[in-house]
mmCIF file of C-alpha atoms and ligand atoms in Angstrom:
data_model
loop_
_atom_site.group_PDB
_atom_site.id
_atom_site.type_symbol
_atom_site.label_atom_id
_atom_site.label_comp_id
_atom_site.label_asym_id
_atom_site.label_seq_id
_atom_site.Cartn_x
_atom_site.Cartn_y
_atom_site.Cartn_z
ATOM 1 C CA UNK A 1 -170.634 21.536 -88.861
ATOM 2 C CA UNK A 2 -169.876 24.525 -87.172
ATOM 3 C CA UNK A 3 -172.003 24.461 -84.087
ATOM 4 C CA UNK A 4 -170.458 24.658 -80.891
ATOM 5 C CA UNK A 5 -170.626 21.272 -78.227
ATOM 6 C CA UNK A 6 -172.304 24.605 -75.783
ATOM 7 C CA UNK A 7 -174.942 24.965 -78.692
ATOM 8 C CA UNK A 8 -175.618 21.054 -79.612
ATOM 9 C CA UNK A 9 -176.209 20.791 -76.156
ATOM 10 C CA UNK A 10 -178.802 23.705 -75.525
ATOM 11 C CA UNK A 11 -180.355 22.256 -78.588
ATOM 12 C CA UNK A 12 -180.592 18.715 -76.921
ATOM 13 C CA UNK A 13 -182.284 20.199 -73.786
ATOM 14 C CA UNK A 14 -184.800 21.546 -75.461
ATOM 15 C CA UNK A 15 -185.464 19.292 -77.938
ATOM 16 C CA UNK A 16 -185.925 16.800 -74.578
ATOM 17 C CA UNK A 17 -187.543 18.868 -72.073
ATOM 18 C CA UNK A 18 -190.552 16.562 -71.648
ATOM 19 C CA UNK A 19 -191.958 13.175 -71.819
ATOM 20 C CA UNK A 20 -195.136 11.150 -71.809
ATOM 21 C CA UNK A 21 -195.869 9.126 -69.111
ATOM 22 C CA UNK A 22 -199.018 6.952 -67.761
ATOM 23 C CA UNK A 23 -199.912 9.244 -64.804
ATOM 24 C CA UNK A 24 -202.882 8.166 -61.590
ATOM 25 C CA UNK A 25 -205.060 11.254 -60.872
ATOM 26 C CA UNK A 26 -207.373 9.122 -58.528
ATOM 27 C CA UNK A 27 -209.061 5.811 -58.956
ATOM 28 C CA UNK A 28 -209.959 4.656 -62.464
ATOM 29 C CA UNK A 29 -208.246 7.629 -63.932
ATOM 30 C CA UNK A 30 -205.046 7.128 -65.709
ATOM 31 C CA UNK A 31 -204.038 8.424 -69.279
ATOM 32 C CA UNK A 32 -200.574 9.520 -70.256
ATOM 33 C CA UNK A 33 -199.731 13.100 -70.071
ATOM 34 C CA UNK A 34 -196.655 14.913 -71.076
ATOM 35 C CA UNK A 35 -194.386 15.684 -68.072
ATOM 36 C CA UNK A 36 -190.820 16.909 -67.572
ATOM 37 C CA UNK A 37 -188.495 14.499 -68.365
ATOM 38 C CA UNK A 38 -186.661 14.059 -64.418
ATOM 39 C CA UNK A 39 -182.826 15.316 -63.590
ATOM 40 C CA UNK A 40 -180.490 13.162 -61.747
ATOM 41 C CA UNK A 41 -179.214 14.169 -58.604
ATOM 42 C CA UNK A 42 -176.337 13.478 -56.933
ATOM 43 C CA UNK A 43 -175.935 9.299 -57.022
ATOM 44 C CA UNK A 44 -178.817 8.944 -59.322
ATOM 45 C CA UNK A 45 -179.400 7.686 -63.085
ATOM 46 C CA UNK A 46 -182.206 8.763 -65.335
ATOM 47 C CA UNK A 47 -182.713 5.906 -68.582
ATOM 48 C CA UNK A 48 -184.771 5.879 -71.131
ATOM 49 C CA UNK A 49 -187.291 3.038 -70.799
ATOM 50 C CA UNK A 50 -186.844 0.814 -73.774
ATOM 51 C CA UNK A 51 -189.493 -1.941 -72.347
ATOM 52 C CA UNK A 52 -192.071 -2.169 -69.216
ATOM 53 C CA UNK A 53 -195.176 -4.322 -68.583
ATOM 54 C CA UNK A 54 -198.100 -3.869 -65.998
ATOM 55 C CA UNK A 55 -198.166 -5.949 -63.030
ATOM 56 C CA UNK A 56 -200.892 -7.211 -60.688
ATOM 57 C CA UNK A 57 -199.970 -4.752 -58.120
ATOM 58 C CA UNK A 58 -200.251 -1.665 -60.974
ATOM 59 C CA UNK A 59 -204.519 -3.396 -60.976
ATOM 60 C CA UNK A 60 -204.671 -2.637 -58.027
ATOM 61 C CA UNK A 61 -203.693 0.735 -57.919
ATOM 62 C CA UNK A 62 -205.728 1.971 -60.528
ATOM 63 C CA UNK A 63 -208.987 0.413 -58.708
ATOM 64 C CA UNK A 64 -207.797 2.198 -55.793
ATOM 65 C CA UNK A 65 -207.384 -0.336 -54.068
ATOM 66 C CA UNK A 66 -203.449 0.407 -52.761
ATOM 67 C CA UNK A 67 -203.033 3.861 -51.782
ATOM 68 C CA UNK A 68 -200.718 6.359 -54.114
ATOM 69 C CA UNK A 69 -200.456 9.961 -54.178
ATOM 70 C CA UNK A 70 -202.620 11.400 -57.315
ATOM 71 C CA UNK A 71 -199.977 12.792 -60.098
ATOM 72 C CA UNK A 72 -197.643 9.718 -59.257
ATOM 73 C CA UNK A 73 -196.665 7.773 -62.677
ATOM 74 C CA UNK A 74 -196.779 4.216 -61.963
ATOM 75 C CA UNK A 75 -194.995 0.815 -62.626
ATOM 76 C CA UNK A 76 -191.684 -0.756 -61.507
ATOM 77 C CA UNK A 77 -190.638 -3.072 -64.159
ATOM 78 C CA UNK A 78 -188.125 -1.304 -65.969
ATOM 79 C CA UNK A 79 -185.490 -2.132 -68.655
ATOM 80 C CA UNK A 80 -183.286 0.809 -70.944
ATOM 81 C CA UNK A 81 -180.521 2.541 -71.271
ATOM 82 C CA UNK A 82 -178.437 5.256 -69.325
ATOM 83 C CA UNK A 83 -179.441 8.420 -70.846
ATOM 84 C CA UNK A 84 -178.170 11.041 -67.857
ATOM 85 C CA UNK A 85 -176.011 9.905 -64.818
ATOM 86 C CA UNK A 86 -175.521 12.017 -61.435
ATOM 87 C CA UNK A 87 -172.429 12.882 -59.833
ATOM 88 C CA UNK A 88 -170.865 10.151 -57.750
ATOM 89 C CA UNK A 89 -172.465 7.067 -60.353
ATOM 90 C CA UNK A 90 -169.204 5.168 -61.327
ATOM 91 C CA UNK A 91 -168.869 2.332 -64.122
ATOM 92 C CA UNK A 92 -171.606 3.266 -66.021
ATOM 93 C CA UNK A 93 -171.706 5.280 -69.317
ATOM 94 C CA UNK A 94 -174.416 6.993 -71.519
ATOM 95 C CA UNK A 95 -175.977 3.720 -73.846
ATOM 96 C CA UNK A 96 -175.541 1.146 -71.286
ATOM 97 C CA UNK A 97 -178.157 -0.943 -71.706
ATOM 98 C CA UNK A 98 -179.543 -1.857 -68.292
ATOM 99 C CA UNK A 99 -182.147 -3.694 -65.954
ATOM 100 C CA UNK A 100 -183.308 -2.319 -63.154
ATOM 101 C CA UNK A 101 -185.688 -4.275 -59.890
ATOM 102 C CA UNK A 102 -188.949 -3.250 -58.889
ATOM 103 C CA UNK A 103 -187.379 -2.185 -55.721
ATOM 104 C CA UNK A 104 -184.486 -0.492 -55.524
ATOM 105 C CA UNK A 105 -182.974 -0.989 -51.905
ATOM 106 C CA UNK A 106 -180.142 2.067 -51.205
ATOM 107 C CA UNK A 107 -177.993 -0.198 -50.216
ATOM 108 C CA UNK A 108 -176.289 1.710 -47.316
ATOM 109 C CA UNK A 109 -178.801 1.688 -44.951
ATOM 110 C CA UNK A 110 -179.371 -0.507 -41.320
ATOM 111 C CA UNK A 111 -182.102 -2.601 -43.594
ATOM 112 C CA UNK A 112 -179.818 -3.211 -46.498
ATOM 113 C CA UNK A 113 -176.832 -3.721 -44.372
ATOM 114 C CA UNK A 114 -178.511 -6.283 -42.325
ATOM 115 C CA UNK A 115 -179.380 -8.044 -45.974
ATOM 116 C CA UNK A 116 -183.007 -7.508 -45.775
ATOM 117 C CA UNK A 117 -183.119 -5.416 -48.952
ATOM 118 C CA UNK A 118 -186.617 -5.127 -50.172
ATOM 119 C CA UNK A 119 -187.158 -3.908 -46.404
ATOM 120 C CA UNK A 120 -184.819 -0.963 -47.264
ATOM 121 C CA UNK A 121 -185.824 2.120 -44.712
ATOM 122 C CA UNK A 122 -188.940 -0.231 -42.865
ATOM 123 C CA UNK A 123 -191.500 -1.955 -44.182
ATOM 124 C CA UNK A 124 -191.742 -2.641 -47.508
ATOM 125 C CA UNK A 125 -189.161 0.640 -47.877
ATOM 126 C CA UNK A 126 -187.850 -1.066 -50.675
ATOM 127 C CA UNK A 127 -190.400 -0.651 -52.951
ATOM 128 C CA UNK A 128 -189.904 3.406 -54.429
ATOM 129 C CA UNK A 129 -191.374 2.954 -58.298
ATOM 130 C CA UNK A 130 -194.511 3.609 -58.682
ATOM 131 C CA UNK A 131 -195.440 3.776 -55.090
ATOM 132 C CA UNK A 132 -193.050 6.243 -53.465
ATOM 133 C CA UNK A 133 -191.651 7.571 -56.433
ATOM 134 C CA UNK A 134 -192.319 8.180 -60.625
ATOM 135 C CA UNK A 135 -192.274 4.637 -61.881
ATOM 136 C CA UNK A 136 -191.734 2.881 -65.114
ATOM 137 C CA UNK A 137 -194.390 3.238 -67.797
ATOM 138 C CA UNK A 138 -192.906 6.478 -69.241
ATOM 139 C CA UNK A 139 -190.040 7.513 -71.814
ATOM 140 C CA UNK A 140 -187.773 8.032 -68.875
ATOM 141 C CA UNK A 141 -187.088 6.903 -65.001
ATOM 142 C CA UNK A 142 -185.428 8.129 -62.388
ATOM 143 C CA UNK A 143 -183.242 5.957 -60.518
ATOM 144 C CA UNK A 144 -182.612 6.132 -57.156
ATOM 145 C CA UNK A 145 -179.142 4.927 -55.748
ATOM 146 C CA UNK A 146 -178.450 4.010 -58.654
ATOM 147 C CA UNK A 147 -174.870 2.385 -58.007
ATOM 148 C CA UNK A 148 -176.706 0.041 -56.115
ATOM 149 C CA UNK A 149 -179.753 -0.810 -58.797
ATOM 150 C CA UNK A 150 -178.328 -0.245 -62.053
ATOM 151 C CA UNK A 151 -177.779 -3.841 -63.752
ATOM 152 C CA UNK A 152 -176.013 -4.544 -67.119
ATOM 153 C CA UNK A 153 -177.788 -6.660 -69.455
ATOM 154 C CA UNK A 154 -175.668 -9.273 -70.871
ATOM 155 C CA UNK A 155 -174.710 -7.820 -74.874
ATOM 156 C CA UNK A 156 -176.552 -12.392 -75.628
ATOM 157 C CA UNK A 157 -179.728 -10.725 -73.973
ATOM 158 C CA UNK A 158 -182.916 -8.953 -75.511
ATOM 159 C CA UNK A 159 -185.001 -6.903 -73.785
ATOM 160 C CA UNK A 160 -188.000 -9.031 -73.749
ATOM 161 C CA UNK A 161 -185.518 -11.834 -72.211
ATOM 162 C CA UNK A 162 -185.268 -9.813 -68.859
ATOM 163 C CA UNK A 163 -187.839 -7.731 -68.501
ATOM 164 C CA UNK A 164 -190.243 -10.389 -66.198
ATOM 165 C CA UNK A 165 -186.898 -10.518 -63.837
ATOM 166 C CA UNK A 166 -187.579 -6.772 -62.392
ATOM 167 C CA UNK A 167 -190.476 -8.327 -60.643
ATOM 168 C CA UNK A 168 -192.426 -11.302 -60.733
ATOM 169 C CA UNK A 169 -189.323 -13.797 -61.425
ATOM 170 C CA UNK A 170 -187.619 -12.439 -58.766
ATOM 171 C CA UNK A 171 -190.729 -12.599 -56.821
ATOM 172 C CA UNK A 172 -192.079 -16.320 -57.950
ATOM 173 C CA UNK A 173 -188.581 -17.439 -57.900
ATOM 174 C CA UNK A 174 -188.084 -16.149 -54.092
ATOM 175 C CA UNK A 175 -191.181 -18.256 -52.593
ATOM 176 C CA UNK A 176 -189.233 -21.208 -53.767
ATOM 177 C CA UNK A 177 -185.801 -19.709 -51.976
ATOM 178 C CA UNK A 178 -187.383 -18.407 -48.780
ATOM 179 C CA UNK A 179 -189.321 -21.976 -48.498
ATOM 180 C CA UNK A 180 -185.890 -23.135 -48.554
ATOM 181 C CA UNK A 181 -187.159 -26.214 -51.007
ATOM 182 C CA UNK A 182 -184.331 -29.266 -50.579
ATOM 183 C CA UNK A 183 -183.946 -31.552 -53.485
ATOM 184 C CA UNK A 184 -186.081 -34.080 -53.973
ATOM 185 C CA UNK A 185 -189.119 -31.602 -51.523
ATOM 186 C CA UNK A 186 -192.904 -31.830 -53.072
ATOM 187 C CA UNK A 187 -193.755 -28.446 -53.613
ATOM 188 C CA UNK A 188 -197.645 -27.023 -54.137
ATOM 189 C CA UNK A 189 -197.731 -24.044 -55.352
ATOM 190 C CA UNK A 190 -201.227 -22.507 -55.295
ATOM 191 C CA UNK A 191 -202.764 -19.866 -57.712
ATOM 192 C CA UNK A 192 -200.913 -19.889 -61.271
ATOM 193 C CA UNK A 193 -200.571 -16.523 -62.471
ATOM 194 C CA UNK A 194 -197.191 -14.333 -63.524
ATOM 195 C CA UNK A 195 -196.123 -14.466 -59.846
ATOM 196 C CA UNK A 196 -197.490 -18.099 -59.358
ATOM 197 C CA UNK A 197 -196.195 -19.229 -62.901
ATOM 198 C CA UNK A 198 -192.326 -17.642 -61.176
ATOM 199 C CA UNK A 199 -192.787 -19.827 -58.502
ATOM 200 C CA UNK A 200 -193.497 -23.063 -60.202
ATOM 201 C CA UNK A 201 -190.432 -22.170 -62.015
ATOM 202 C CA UNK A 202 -188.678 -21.207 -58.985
ATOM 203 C CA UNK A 203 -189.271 -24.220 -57.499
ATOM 204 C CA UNK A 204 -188.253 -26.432 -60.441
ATOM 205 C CA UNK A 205 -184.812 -24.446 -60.559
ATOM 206 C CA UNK A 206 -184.588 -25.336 -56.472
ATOM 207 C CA UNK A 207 -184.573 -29.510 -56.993
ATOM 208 C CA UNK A 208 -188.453 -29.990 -56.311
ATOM 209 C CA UNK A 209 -189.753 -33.503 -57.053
ATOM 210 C CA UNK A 210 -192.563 -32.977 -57.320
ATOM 211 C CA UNK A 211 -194.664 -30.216 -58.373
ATOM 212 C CA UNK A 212 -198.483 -29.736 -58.486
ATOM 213 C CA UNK A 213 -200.052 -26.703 -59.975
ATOM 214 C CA UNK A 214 -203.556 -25.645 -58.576
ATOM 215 C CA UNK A 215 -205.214 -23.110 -60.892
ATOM 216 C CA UNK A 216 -208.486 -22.977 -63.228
ATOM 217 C CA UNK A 217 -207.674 -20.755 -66.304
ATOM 218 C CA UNK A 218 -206.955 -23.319 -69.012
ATOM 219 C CA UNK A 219 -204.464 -21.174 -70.378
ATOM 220 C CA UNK A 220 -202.846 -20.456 -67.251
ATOM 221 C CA UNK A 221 -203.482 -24.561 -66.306
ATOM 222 C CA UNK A 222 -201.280 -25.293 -69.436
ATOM 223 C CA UNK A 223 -198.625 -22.394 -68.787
ATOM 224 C CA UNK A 224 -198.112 -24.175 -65.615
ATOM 225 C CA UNK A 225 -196.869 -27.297 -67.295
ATOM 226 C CA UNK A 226 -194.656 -24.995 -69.348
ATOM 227 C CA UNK A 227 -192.777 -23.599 -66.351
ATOM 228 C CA UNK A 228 -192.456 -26.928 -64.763
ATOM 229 C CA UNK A 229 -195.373 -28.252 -63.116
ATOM 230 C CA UNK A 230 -195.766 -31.941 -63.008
ATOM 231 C CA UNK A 231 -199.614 -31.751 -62.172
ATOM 232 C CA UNK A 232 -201.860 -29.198 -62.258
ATOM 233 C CA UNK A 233 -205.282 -29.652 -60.164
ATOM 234 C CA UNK A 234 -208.528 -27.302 -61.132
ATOM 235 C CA UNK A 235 -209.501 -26.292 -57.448
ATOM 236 C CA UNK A 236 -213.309 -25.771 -59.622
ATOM 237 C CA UNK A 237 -213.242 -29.487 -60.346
ATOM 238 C CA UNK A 238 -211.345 -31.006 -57.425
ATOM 239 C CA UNK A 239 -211.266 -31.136 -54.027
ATOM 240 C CA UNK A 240 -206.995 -29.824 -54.221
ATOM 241 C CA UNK A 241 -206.707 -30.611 -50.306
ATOM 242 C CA UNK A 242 -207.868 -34.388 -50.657
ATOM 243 C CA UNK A 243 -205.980 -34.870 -53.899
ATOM 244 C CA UNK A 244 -202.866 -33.249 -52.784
ATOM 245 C CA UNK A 245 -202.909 -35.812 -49.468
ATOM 246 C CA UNK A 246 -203.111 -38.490 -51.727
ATOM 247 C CA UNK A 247 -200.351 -37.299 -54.532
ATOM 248 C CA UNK A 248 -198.443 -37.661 -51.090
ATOM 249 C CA UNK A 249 -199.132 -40.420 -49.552
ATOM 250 C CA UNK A 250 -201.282 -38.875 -47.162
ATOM 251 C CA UNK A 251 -198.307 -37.051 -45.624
ATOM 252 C CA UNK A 252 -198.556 -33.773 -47.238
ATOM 253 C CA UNK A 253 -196.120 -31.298 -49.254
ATOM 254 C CA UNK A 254 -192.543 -29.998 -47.837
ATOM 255 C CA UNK A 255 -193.446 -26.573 -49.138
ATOM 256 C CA UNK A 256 -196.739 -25.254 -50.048
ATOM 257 C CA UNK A 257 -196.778 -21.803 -52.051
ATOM 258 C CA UNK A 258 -199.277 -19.385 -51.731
ATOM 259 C CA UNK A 259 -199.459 -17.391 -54.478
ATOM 260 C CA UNK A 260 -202.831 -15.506 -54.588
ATOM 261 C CA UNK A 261 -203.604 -12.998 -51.129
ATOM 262 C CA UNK A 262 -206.846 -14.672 -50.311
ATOM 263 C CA UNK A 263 -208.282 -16.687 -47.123
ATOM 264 C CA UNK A 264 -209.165 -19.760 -49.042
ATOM 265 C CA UNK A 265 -205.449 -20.630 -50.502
ATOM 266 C CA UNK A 266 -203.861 -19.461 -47.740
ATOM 267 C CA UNK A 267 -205.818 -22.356 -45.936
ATOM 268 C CA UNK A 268 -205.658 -24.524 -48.567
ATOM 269 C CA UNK A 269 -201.505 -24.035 -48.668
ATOM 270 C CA UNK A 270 -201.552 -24.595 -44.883
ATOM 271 C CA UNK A 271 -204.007 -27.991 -45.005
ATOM 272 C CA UNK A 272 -201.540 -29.605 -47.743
ATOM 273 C CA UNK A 273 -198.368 -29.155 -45.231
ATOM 274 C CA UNK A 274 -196.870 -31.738 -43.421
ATOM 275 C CA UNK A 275 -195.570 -31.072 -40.151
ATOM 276 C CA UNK A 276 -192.571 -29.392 -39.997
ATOM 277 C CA UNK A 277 -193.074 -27.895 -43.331
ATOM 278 C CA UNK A 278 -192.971 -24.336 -44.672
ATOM 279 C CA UNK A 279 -195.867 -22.615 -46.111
ATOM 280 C CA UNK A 280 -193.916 -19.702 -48.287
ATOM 281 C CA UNK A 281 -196.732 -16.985 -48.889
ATOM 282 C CA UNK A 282 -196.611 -14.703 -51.444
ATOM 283 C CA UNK A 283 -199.669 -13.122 -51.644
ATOM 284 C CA UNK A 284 -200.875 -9.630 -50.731
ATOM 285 C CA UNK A 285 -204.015 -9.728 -48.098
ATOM 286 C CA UNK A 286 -206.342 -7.528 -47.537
ATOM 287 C CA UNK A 287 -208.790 -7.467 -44.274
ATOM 288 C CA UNK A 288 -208.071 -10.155 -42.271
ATOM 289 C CA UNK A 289 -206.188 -13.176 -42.011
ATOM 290 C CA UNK A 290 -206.621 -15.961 -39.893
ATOM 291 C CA UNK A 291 -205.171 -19.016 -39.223
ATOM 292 C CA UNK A 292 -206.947 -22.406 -38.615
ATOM 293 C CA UNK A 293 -205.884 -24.375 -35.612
ATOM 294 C CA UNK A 294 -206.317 -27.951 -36.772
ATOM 295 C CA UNK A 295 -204.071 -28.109 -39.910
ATOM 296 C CA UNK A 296 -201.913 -25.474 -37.750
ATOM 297 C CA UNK A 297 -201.622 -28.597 -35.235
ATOM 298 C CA UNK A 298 -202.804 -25.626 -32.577
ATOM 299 C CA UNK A 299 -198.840 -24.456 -33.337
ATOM 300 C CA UNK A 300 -197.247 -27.330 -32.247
ATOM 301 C CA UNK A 301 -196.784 -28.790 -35.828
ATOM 302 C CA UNK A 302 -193.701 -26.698 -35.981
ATOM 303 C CA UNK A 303 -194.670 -25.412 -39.457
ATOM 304 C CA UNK A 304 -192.544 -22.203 -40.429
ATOM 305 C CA UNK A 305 -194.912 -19.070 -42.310
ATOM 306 C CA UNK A 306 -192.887 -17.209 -44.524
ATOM 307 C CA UNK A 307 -193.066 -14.270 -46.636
ATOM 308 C CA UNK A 308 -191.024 -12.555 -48.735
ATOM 309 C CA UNK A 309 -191.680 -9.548 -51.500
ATOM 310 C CA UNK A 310 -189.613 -9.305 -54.453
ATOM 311 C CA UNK A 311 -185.451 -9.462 -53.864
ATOM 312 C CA UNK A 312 -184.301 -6.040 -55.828
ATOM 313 C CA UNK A 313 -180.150 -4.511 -56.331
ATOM 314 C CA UNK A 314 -178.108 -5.400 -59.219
ATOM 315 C CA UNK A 315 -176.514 -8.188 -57.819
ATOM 316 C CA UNK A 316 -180.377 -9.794 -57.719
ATOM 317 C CA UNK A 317 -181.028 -8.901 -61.323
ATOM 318 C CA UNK A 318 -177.444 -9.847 -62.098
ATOM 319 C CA UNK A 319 -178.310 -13.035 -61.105
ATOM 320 C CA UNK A 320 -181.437 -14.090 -62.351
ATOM 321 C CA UNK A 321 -179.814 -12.509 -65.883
ATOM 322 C CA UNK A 322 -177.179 -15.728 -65.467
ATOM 323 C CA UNK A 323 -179.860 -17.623 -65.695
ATOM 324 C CA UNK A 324 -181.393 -17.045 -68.594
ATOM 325 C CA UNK A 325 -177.819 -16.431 -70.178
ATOM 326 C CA UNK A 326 -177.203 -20.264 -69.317
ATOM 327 C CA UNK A 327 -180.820 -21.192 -70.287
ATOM 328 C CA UNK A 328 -181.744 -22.541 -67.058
ATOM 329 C CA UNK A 329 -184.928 -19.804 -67.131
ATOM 330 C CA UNK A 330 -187.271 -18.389 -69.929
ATOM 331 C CA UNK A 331 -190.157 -16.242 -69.568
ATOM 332 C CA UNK A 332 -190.788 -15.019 -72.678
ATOM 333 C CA UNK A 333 -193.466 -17.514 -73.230
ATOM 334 C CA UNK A 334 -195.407 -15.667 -70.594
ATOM 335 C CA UNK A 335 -195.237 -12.349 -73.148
ATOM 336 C CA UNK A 336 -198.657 -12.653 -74.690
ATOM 337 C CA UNK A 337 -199.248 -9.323 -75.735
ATOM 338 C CA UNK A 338 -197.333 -6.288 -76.868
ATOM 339 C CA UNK A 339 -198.594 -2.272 -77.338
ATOM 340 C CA UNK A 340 -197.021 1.027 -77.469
ATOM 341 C CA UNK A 341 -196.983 3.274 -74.297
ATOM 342 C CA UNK A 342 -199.398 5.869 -76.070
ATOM 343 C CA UNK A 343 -202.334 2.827 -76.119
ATOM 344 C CA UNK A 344 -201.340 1.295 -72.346
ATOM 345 C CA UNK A 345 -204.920 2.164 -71.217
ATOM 346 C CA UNK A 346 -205.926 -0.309 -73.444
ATOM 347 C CA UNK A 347 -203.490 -3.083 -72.167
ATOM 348 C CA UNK A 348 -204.975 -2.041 -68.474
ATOM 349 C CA UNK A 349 -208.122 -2.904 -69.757
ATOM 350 C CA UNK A 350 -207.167 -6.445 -71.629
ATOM 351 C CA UNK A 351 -204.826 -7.525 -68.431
ATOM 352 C CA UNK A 352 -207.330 -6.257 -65.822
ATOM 353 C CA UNK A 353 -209.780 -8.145 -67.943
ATOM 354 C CA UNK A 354 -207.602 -11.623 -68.470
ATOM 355 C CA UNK A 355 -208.994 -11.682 -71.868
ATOM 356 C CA UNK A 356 -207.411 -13.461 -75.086
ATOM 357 C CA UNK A 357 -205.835 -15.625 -72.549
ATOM 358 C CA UNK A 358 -202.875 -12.625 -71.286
ATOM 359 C CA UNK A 359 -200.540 -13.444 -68.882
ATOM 360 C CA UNK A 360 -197.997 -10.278 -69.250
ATOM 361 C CA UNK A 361 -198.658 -7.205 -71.453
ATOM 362 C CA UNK A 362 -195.459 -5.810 -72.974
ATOM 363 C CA UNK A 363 -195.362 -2.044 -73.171
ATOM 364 C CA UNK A 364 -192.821 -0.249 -75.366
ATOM 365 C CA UNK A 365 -192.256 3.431 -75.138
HETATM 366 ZN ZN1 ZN B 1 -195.246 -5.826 -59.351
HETATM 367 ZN ZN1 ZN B 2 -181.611 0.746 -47.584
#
């Protein structure tokens, strides 16, 4: 017992000089490598990631499909525990076990001020992890502003209880808020993946009466029901604009979700909505979009568009945290499949895949 606190700690540093993260060197090519472990500066928090999964968005990244600097480590779904805090961080200590959103708004500036976070610095500003910055799948993460991102997990909570609210809860759960669903509204929410599986949710916690599913993965069909659908159509089998008229007396839904990026649901979403209602979109489009005048009502049905990407800051993870602390929200069932950080390549494959009926691939570093 008689080394000094100087020599434990030149002993810790290099004991922890590097990590292994899942890097992008171009499209297609990912593998872990070992990198340095990252330094806080001055208002930043590095943690040590304790869980992560791969989202949607990650796909299409590695296909090449969204643009990212080669060398960048990607994902944004982080949950852990401090292990290094800048100068300036207050209320936090070393241990604290902590969730942090997919995007990570600073919180000071004319953006986040004005209350559209995710928007932080422009367009889609919000979003640093794995796009602008190192992400998540990796021992350790950087965290910008972290006085503004940085939220405690309830000591009731396990990991695998929050980690879906980084992203797509917050996500799903915000088509139903920016729709602005009223009690008793019938809601459509088309496409049921993670983000479309949030929704339904979302919409169930916001008072819906009604909620129809449209989706054709059996699994996903039946996970649908889970989160709170009341009827789920198979767009393969049915004609979903006909049959949603007529679950509505011909009138059509108060909200319809679109929860996918493509042409056809974001026409479908728009043919199901009455006049006057809000189509709340989701999706991420590629090419072109266009809109078709007759369910439009030429744009004189005074139907609102909407879209949103995910709601980030503590106070958004804080939360959707209540709500799984009261019970009101569980996700877990949408945690099909679990593997270590050294064999994520293979959970690329099996999620990019959608085989053995995955929804979200846990990854544990
Ligand atoms: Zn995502
Ligand atoms: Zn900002």
């Amino acid at each position: 017992m008689s080394t000094t606190l100087q020599e434990t700690l030149l002993h810790d540093k290099k004991a922890t000089t590097t990590m292994r993260a899942l890097v992008f060197r171009g499209p297609n090519q990912i593998g872990i490598e070992k990198v340095p472990i990252p330094k806080p500066g001055p208002g930043q928090a590095v943690i040590r990631v304790t869980l992560t999964t791969i989202c949607g968005t990650d796909l299409h990244i590695l296909k090449g499909e969204y643009p990212v600097k080669p060398g960048l480590i990607i994902g944004h779904e982080p949950v852990g525990v401090i292990h290094e805090l800048g100068v300036g961080v207050t209320g936090y200590a070393i241990g604290d076990r902590v969730l942090v959103g997919a995007i990570t708004p600073c919180g000071q500036c004319e953006y986040c001020l004005g209350g559209d976070l995710a928007q932080c610095g422009g367009a889609i500003g919000g979003w640093k992890f794995g796009n602008t910055i190192n992400g998540a799948q990796a021992e350790y993460l950087l965290v910008p502003a972290a006085q503004a991102n940085l939220a405690k997990i309830p000591g009731s909570l396990r990991d695998e209880q929050v980690v879906l609210l980084a992203d797509i809860a917050s996500t799903g759960i915000s088509a139903a808020e920016s729709g602005e669903i009223q009690i008793g509204d019938t809601v459509a929410v088309f496409a049921q993946g993670p983000i479309g599986l949030c929704a339904t949710a979302g919409a169930k916690l916001k008072g819906a009466s009604l909620i129809i599913g449209v989706e054709s993965d059996p699994v996903r069909m039946a996970m649908a029901k889970r989160m709170g659908a009341d009827i789920v159509l198979n767009h393969q089998q049915t004609d979903v604009v006909s049959a949603i008229k007529n679950l509505t007396h011909g009138k059509g839904v108060d909200v319809a979700i679109e929860a996918l990026g493509t042409q056809e649901t974001f026409e479908s979403a728009l043919r199901v909505l009455r006049a006057g209602g809000t189509l709340s979109s989701l999706g991420v489009y590629s090419g072109k979009l266009s809109v078709p005048l007759e369910p439009f009502a030429a744009g004189l049905g005074d139907h609102k568009i909407v879209t949103t990407l995910c709601p980030g800051g503590k106070e958004r993870m804080r939360r959707l945290m209540e709500l799984v602390v009261h019970g009101r929200l569980d996700l877990t069932p949408l945690l099909t499949h679990s593997f270590p950080l050294d064999r994520i390549t293979e959970a690329y494959k099996l999620f990019g895949d959608r085989r053995e009926g995955v929804i979200k691939v846990l990854i544990r570093p």
